[in-house]
XYZ file of C-alpha atoms in Angstrom:
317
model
C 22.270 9.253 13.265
C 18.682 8.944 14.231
C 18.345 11.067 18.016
C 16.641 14.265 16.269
C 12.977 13.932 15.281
C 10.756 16.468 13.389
C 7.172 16.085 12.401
C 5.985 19.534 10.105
C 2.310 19.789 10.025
C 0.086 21.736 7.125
C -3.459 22.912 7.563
C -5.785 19.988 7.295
C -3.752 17.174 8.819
C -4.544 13.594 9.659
C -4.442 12.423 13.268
C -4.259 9.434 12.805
C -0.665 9.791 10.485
C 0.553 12.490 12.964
C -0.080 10.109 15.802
C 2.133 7.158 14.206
C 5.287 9.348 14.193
C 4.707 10.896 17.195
C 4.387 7.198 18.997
C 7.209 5.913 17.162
C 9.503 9.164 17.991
C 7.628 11.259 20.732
C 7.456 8.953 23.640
C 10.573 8.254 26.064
C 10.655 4.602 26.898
C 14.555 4.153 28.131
C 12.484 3.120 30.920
C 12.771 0.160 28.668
C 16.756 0.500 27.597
C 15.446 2.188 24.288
C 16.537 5.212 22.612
C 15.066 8.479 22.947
C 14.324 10.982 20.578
C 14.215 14.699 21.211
C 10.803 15.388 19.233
C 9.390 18.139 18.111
C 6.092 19.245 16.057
C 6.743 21.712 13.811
C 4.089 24.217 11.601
C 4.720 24.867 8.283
C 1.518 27.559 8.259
C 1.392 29.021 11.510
C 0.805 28.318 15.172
C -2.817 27.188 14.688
C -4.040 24.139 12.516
C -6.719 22.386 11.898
C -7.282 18.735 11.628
C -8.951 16.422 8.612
C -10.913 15.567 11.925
C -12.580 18.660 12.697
C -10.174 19.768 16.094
C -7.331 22.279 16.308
C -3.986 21.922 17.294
C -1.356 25.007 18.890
C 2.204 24.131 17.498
C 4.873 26.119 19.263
C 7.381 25.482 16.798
C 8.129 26.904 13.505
C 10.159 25.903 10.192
C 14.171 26.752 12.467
C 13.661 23.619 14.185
C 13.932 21.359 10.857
C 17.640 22.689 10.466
C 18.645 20.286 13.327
C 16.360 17.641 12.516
C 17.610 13.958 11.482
C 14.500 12.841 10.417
C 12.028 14.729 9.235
C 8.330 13.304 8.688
C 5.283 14.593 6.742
C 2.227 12.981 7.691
C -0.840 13.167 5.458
C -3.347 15.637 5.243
C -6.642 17.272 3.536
C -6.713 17.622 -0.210
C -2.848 16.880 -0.221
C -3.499 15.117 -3.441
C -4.479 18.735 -5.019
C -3.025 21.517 -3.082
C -0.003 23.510 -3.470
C 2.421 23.493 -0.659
C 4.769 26.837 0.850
C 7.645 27.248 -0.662
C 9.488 27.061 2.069
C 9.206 23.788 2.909
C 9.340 22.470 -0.354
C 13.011 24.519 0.137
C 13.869 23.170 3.167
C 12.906 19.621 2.674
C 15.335 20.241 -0.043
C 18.006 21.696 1.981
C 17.467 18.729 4.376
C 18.145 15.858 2.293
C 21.106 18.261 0.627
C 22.952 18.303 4.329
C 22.174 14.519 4.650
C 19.005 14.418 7.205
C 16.295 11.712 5.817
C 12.921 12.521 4.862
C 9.807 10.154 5.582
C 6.200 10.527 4.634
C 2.991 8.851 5.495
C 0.447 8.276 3.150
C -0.528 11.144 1.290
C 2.845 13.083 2.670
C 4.215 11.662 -0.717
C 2.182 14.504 -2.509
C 4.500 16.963 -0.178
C 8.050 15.031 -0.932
C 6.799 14.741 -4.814
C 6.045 18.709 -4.768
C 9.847 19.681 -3.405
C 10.873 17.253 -6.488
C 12.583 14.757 -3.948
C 11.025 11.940 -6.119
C 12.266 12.954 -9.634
C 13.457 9.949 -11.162
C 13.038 7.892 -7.624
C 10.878 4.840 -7.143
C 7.830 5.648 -4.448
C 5.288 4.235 -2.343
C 1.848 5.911 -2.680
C -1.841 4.653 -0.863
C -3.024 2.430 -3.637
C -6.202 5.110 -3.970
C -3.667 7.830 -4.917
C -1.310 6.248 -6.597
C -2.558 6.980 -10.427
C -3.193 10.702 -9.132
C 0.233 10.674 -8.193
C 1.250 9.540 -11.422
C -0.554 12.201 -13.401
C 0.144 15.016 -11.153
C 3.995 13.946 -10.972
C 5.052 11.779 -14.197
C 8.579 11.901 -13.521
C 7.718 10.009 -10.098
C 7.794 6.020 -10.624
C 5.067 5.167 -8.406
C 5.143 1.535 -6.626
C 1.337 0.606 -6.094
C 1.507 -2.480 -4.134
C 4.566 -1.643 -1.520
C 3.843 -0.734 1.995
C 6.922 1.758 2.065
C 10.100 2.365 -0.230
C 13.741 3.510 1.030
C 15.408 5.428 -1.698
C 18.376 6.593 0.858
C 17.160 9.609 2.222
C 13.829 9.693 1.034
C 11.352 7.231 2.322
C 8.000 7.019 1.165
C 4.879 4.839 2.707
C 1.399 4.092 2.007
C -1.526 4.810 4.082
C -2.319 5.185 7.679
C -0.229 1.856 9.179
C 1.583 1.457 6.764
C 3.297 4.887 7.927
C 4.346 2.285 10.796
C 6.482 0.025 9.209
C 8.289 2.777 7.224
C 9.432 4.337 10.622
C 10.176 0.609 12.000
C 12.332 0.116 8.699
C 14.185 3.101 9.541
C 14.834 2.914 13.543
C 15.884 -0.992 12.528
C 18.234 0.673 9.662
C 19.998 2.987 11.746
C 19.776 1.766 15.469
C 18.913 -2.197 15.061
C 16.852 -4.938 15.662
C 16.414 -4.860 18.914
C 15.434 -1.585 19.219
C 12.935 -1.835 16.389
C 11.448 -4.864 18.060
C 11.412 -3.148 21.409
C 9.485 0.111 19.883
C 7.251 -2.568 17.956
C 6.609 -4.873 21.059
C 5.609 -1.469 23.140
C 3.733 -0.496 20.212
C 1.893 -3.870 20.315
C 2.174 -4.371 15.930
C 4.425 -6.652 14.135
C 7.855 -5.319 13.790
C 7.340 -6.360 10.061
C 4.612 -7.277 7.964
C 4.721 -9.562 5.235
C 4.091 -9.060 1.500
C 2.245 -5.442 0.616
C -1.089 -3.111 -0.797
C -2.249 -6.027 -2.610
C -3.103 -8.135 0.142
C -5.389 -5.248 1.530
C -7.144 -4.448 -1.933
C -9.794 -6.314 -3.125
C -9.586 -6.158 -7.047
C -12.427 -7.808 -8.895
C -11.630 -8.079 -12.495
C -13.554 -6.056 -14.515
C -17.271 -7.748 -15.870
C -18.667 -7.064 -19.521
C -19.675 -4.170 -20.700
C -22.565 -5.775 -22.868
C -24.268 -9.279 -22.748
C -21.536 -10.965 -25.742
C -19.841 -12.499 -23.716
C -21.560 -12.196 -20.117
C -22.715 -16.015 -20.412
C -19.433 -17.384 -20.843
C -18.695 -15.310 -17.355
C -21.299 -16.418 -15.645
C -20.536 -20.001 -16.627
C -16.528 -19.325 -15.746
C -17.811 -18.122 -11.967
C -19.671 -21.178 -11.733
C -16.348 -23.728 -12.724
C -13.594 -22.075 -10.910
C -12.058 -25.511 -10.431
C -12.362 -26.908 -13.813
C -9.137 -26.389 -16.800
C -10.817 -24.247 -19.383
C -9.553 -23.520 -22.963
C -9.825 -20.785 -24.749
C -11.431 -23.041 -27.712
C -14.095 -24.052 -25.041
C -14.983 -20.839 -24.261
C -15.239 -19.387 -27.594
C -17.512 -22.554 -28.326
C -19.959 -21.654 -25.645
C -20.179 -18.293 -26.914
C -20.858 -19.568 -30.860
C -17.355 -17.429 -31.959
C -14.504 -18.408 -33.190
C -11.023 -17.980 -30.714
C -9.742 -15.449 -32.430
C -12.784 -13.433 -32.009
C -13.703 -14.726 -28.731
C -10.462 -13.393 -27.445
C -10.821 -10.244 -29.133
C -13.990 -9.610 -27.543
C -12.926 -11.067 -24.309
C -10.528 -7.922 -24.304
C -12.603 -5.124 -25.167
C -14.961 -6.224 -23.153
C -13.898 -6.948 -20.039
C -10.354 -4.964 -20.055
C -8.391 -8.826 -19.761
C -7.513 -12.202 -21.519
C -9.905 -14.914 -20.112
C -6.793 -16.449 -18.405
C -6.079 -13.386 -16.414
C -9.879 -13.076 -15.924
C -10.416 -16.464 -14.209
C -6.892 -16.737 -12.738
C -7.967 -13.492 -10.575
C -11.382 -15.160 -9.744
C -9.350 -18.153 -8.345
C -7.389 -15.536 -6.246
C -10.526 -13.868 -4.720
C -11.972 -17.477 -4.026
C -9.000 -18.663 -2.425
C -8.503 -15.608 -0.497
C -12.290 -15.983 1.005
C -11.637 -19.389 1.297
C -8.848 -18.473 3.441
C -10.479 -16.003 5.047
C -13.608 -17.875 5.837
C -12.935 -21.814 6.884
C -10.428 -23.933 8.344
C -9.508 -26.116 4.792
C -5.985 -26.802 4.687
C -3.938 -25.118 1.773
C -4.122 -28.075 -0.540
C -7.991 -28.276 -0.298
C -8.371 -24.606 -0.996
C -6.326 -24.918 -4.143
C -8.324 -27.945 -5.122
C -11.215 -25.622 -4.575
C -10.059 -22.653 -6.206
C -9.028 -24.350 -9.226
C -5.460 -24.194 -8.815
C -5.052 -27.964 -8.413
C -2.018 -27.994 -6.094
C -0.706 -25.707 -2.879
C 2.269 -25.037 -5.265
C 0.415 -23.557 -8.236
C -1.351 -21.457 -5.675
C 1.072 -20.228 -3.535
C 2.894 -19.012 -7.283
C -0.144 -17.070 -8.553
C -1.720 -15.851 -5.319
C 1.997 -14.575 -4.102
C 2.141 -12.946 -7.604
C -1.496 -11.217 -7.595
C -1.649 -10.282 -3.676
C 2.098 -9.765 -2.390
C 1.962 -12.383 -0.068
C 1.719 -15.981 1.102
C -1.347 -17.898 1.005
C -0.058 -18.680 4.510
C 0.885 -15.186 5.509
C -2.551 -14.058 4.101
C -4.646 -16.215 5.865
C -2.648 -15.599 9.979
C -3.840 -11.827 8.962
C -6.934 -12.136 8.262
C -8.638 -15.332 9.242
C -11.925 -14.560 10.582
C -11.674 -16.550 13.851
């Protein structure tokens, strides 16, 4: 079931996160024929919070209301990524998931869930800037760095801000439908599901060379995007053997020279995307990937999505 909604704050939370659950869950539209929730906010340290944004908030209820709660969401919050967290909620997070209610968080939430040990042994979804803190902090977590949200039952996990959307959307179309995920998302006025993940929201320059051995040969590579390249040609224009060219290559630069120029072809094609009106075909001529096929392989692979998909969200026109 899905009619009994709980939000449970800490000190320092973020607005915007406690906003998406409580416009998801906290707003009655059967005006509409939709569901309604009966919503509460709950305080896990006291009746007065602050924000991340600088304002208080008065929370009437305390931690009894999560023992009737269906759902119960942790939004993110200040320094989540290095606090400790009460006890008791870490407890009765526990004792929700134990009597069968689900448990969702939103962005850095997953520090919360994580801390109870709700993630032990469980895949996760984490903001892509805390996922290797997550990692470290919580090693028996696997951490998912390029997934907008993960459902592992009754633990479901999202990365940041909107992505907190689509987590909530996953479970109201889970449990009550479609329609009435479409109907909250139409209201809402945001997709009712997004294609692909993180990656397409990350821009990840490979690394450039630590010294000037091989920062020619870079250079050079930048400038020839569209042109088939061997590692034999490479290690020519450098005056090295392969062998060594490669090795350097590596330490260097942190990559092989494949992966190196097959992510400069992704950031070219994803500006190229981005930025003009070429069809597919002509921005994998440009980016060196010689056919729409090739690129919609490797740019699907490296950025989650379609070079289709990727351009309807973000075309700058």
């Amino acid at each position: 079931m899905l009619k009994n909604v709980a939000t449970v704050l800490l000190d320092g939370v973020h607005p915007f996160e406690l906003g998406v659950i409580c416009e998801v869950f906290g707003l009655d539209r059967s005006d509409e024929g939709l569901p309604t929730y009966d919503f509460a906010v709950v305080s896990a340290e006291g009746p007065a919070l602050r924000t991340h944004a600088g304002f208080g908030l008065s929370v009437s209820c305390d931690m009894d209301r999560l023992e009737k709660a269906d759902l119960i969401a942790v939004p993110a919050g200040d320094s989540y990524v290095e606090r400790d967290f009460p006890p008791h909620l870490l407890a009765a997070l526990n004792h929700a998931v134990e009597r069968g209610a689900t448990v969702l968080s939103v962005c850095s939430g997953v520090f919360v869930l994580a801390a109870a040990g709700l993630l032990d042994n469980r895949s996760c979804a984490a903001h892509w800037r805390h996922a290797e803190a997550l990692g470290r902090r919580f090693p028996q977590v696997k951490v998912e760095q390029d997934v907008l949200y993960v459902d592992e039952g009754g633990v479901i996990t999202s990365a940041g801000t909107a992505a907190g959307i689509d987590a909530c959307l996953h479970l109201v179309r889970k449990v009550q439908g479609s329609a009435v995920a479409n109907g909250i998302a139409r209201r809402m006025v945001v997709p009712p599901h997004r294609e692909g993940g993180q990656a397409q929201y990350v821009d990840r320059p490979l690394p450039r060379a630590q010294s000037d051995t091989v920062t020619g040969v870079l250079s050079w590579m930048e400038r020839h995007l569209d042109r088939e390249v061997t590692v034999e040609e490479l290690a020519a224009r450098a005056h090295m053997s392969p062998r060594t060219f490669a090795r350097r290559f590596q330490q260097e630069t942190g990559t092989t020279p494949y992966r190196w120029l097959l992510g400069q072809r992704v950031l070219l094609a994803r500006e190229l995307l981005e930025a003009t009106d070429h069809t597919i075909d002509a921005v994998a001529l440009r980016a060196g990937f010689g056919n729409a096929a090739t690129m919609r392989h490797h740019f699907t692979r490296w950025t989650g999505t379609t070079p289709q998909a990727y351009r309807r969200t973000f075309a700058d026109r």
